[in-house]
């Protein structure tokens, strides 16, 4: 069955770079699109960006200058890197996937990232 | 960016009652070429990841109970739960996928009396 699992550091210092990994199973990254969505504690959802099944990427313009999404198909992993972190980047980070690029059929459990000043 | 506005922010209903919640977009989500509305609804239960309920404004995902009904077109959309169950306690989000950045509403929190 389709599964996505996020991993990475739970605590990052302000101004540093966040690296998260989404490991998927049950589907191929060359068939499914994968997005990253984040949610500050107690708040709503924000789409960060995606890597399409063909390998192209799209980013939220609000984050584009700080964000990079890539993948390693041999490891079934999607990688997120975001630099210059601030305390307002504290959030649960979800990876999501699906056959459609534009909505989110499958979700990981999420990983909480706290940015410390 | 397309702004999604959800109302109310929260509401409390008794089990068995009907509930409706609204989602309005700052521009039309109806694509003229295919006559489809580019809107999805999600349910997020406490402590869980969101779950996709509805796409194309009214198409339920497989396994979603038929008490969840999506409707609307253009800029005005509604999620109706025809007979609320205790397990429907959650925050409900709409999402537009007409244009990037993909954007969500701020959510409607459903509480059970």
mmCIF file of N, CA and C in Angstrom, chain A residues 35 37 39 43-47 50 52 58-62 94 100-105 107-110, chain B residues 1 36 38 40 42 44 47-52 55-56 61 93 95-97 100-106:
data_model
loop_
_atom_site.group_PDB
_atom_site.id
_atom_site.type_symbol
_atom_site.label_atom_id
_atom_site.label_comp_id
_atom_site.label_asym_id
_atom_site.label_seq_id
_atom_site.Cartn_x
_atom_site.Cartn_y
_atom_site.Cartn_z
ATOM 1 N N UNK A 35 4.451 16.395 -2.965
ATOM 2 C CA UNK A 35 4.494 17.765 -2.461
ATOM 3 C C UNK A 35 4.899 17.776 -0.994
ATOM 4 N N UNK A 37 3.909 19.963 2.406
ATOM 5 C CA UNK A 37 2.917 20.859 3.007
ATOM 6 C C UNK A 37 3.303 21.006 4.472
ATOM 7 N N UNK A 39 2.470 22.862 8.476
ATOM 8 C CA UNK A 39 1.387 23.335 9.335
ATOM 9 C C UNK A 39 1.974 23.809 10.658
ATOM 10 N N UNK A 43 -2.287 25.848 13.613
ATOM 11 C CA UNK A 43 -2.677 26.707 12.493
ATOM 12 C C UNK A 43 -3.001 25.887 11.247
ATOM 13 N N UNK A 44 -3.151 26.579 10.125
ATOM 14 C CA UNK A 44 -3.587 25.943 8.895
ATOM 15 C C UNK A 44 -2.457 25.384 8.059
ATOM 16 N N UNK A 45 -2.810 24.973 6.851
ATOM 17 C CA UNK A 45 -1.910 24.268 5.955
ATOM 18 C C UNK A 45 -1.322 25.207 4.907
ATOM 19 N N UNK A 46 -0.053 25.007 4.601
ATOM 20 C CA UNK A 46 0.631 25.802 3.584
ATOM 21 C C UNK A 46 1.353 24.862 2.625
ATOM 22 N N UNK A 47 1.024 24.967 1.346
ATOM 23 C CA UNK A 47 1.742 24.203 0.333
ATOM 24 C C UNK A 47 3.092 24.867 0.092
ATOM 25 N N UNK A 50 6.487 21.151 -4.892
ATOM 26 C CA UNK A 50 6.307 19.766 -5.320
ATOM 27 C C UNK A 50 7.362 19.380 -6.346
ATOM 28 N N UNK A 52 7.268 16.846 -9.547
ATOM 29 C CA UNK A 52 6.349 16.072 -10.361
ATOM 30 C C UNK A 52 6.964 14.718 -10.719
ATOM 31 N N UNK A 58 7.968 22.749 -8.736
ATOM 32 C CA UNK A 58 7.223 24.002 -8.599
ATOM 33 C C UNK A 58 7.309 24.405 -7.142
ATOM 34 N N UNK A 59 7.459 25.700 -6.907
ATOM 35 C CA UNK A 59 7.599 26.187 -5.538
ATOM 36 C C UNK A 59 6.592 27.299 -5.251
ATOM 37 N N UNK A 60 6.202 27.366 -3.974
ATOM 38 C CA UNK A 60 5.442 28.509 -3.508
ATOM 39 C C UNK A 60 6.366 29.728 -3.589
ATOM 40 N N UNK A 61 5.887 30.751 -4.255
ATOM 41 C CA UNK A 61 6.733 31.927 -4.465
ATOM 42 C C UNK A 61 7.193 32.548 -3.150
ATOM 43 N N UNK A 62 6.380 32.350 -2.086
ATOM 44 C CA UNK A 62 6.742 32.913 -0.782
ATOM 45 C C UNK A 62 7.984 32.247 -0.203
ATOM 46 N N UNK A 94 4.745 17.901 6.320
ATOM 47 C CA UNK A 94 4.178 16.685 5.734
ATOM 48 C C UNK A 94 4.676 16.508 4.310
ATOM 49 N N UNK A 100 -2.211 12.665 -9.053
ATOM 50 C CA UNK A 100 -2.489 14.025 -9.492
ATOM 51 C C UNK A 100 -1.526 14.981 -8.791
ATOM 52 N N UNK A 101 -1.067 15.969 -9.534
ATOM 53 C CA UNK A 101 -0.106 16.918 -8.971
ATOM 54 C C UNK A 101 -0.758 17.940 -8.067
ATOM 55 N N UNK A 102 -2.051 18.103 -8.192
ATOM 56 C CA UNK A 102 -2.669 19.290 -7.628
ATOM 57 C C UNK A 102 -3.460 19.094 -6.356
ATOM 58 N N UNK A 103 -3.750 17.853 -6.002
ATOM 59 C CA UNK A 103 -4.320 17.627 -4.683
ATOM 60 C C UNK A 103 -3.579 16.491 -4.020
ATOM 61 N N UNK A 104 -3.919 16.220 -2.776
ATOM 62 C CA UNK A 104 -3.043 15.417 -1.931
ATOM 63 C C UNK A 104 -3.774 14.178 -1.433
ATOM 64 N N UNK A 105 -3.586 13.082 -2.162
ATOM 65 C CA UNK A 105 -4.334 11.867 -1.862
ATOM 66 C C UNK A 105 -3.731 11.079 -0.700
ATOM 67 N N UNK A 107 -0.796 11.033 2.546
ATOM 68 C CA UNK A 107 -0.024 11.880 3.443
ATOM 69 C C UNK A 107 0.867 11.038 4.328
ATOM 70 N N UNK A 108 2.035 11.573 4.633
ATOM 71 C CA UNK A 108 2.844 10.996 5.680
ATOM 72 C C UNK A 108 2.292 11.399 7.033
ATOM 73 N N UNK A 109 2.930 10.890 8.069
ATOM 74 C CA UNK A 109 2.488 11.184 9.439
ATOM 75 C C UNK A 109 2.897 12.580 9.879
ATOM 76 N N UNK A 110 3.843 13.171 9.151
ATOM 77 C CA UNK A 110 4.329 14.495 9.505
ATOM 78 C C UNK A 110 5.481 14.419 10.489
ATOM 79 N N UNK B 1 -1.931 35.431 -5.625
ATOM 80 C CA UNK B 1 -2.340 34.143 -5.071
ATOM 81 C C UNK B 1 -3.853 34.133 -4.874
ATOM 82 N N UNK B 36 -14.847 22.043 -15.096
ATOM 83 C CA UNK B 36 -14.574 21.455 -13.774
ATOM 84 C C UNK B 36 -14.125 22.541 -12.800
ATOM 85 N N UNK B 38 -11.829 23.417 -9.683
ATOM 86 C CA UNK B 38 -10.558 22.914 -9.173
ATOM 87 C C UNK B 38 -10.475 23.125 -7.657
ATOM 88 N N UNK B 40 -10.731 21.000 -3.707
ATOM 89 C CA UNK B 40 -10.740 19.775 -2.906
ATOM 90 C C UNK B 40 -11.078 20.102 -1.457
ATOM 91 N N UNK B 42 -10.581 18.500 2.607
ATOM 92 C CA UNK B 42 -9.829 17.595 3.463
ATOM 93 C C UNK B 42 -10.424 17.615 4.867
ATOM 94 N N UNK B 44 -9.152 16.842 8.820
ATOM 95 C CA UNK B 44 -8.015 16.586 9.702
ATOM 96 C C UNK B 44 -8.526 16.361 11.120
ATOM 97 N N UNK B 47 -4.641 15.338 15.986
ATOM 98 C CA UNK B 47 -3.420 14.559 16.037
ATOM 99 C C UNK B 47 -3.117 13.735 14.802
ATOM 100 N N UNK B 48 -3.897 13.921 13.750
ATOM 101 C CA UNK B 48 -3.696 13.128 12.528
ATOM 102 C C UNK B 48 -3.327 14.018 11.341
ATOM 103 N N UNK B 49 -2.860 13.352 10.295
ATOM 104 C CA UNK B 49 -2.613 14.044 9.033
ATOM 105 C C UNK B 49 -3.955 14.306 8.344
ATOM 106 N N UNK B 50 -3.988 15.308 7.476
ATOM 107 C CA UNK B 50 -5.223 15.522 6.712
ATOM 108 C C UNK B 50 -5.552 14.319 5.837
ATOM 109 N N UNK B 51 -6.825 14.203 5.536
ATOM 110 C CA UNK B 51 -7.325 13.133 4.674
ATOM 111 C C UNK B 51 -8.156 13.755 3.554
ATOM 112 N N UNK B 52 -7.866 13.345 2.334
ATOM 113 C CA UNK B 52 -8.626 13.852 1.193
ATOM 114 C C UNK B 52 -10.031 13.263 1.195
ATOM 115 N N UNK B 55 -12.607 15.739 -4.350
ATOM 116 C CA UNK B 55 -11.911 16.503 -5.379
ATOM 117 C C UNK B 55 -12.914 16.979 -6.418
ATOM 118 N N UNK B 56 -12.489 17.846 -7.308
ATOM 119 C CA UNK B 56 -13.375 18.424 -8.332
ATOM 120 C C UNK B 56 -14.682 18.960 -7.721
ATOM 121 N N UNK B 61 -13.843 10.743 -2.619
ATOM 122 C CA UNK B 61 -12.817 9.711 -2.726
ATOM 123 C C UNK B 61 -13.408 8.359 -2.346
ATOM 124 N N UNK B 93 -10.725 21.518 5.736
ATOM 125 C CA UNK B 93 -10.040 22.510 4.910
ATOM 126 C C UNK B 93 -10.463 22.360 3.452
ATOM 127 N N UNK B 95 -9.153 23.429 -0.491
ATOM 128 C CA UNK B 95 -7.920 23.712 -1.212
ATOM 129 C C UNK B 95 -8.243 23.977 -2.671
ATOM 130 N N UNK B 96 -7.653 25.033 -3.200
ATOM 131 C CA UNK B 96 -7.820 25.281 -4.634
ATOM 132 C C UNK B 96 -6.601 24.790 -5.379
ATOM 133 N N UNK B 97 -6.818 24.146 -6.498
ATOM 134 C CA UNK B 97 -5.688 23.719 -7.318
ATOM 135 C C UNK B 97 -5.831 24.255 -8.733
ATOM 136 N N UNK B 100 -1.092 27.760 -9.153
ATOM 137 C CA UNK B 100 -0.084 27.758 -8.100
ATOM 138 C C UNK B 100 0.182 29.184 -7.653
ATOM 139 N N UNK B 101 0.501 29.419 -6.383
ATOM 140 C CA UNK B 101 0.647 28.375 -5.374
ATOM 141 C C UNK B 101 -0.694 27.771 -4.976
ATOM 142 N N UNK B 102 -0.707 26.460 -4.797
ATOM 143 C CA UNK B 102 -1.885 25.796 -4.267
ATOM 144 C C UNK B 102 -2.147 26.400 -2.892
ATOM 145 N N UNK B 103 -3.392 26.725 -2.605
ATOM 146 C CA UNK B 103 -3.696 27.398 -1.345
ATOM 147 C C UNK B 103 -4.888 26.752 -0.647
ATOM 148 N N UNK B 104 -4.849 26.838 0.672
ATOM 149 C CA UNK B 104 -5.873 26.269 1.528
ATOM 150 C C UNK B 104 -6.649 27.379 2.228
ATOM 151 N N UNK B 105 -7.889 27.051 2.595
ATOM 152 C CA UNK B 105 -8.596 27.904 3.518
ATOM 153 C C UNK B 105 -8.064 27.713 4.926
ATOM 154 N N UNK B 106 -8.528 28.545 5.834
ATOM 155 C CA UNK B 106 -8.032 28.505 7.215
ATOM 156 C C UNK B 106 -8.722 27.436 8.057
#
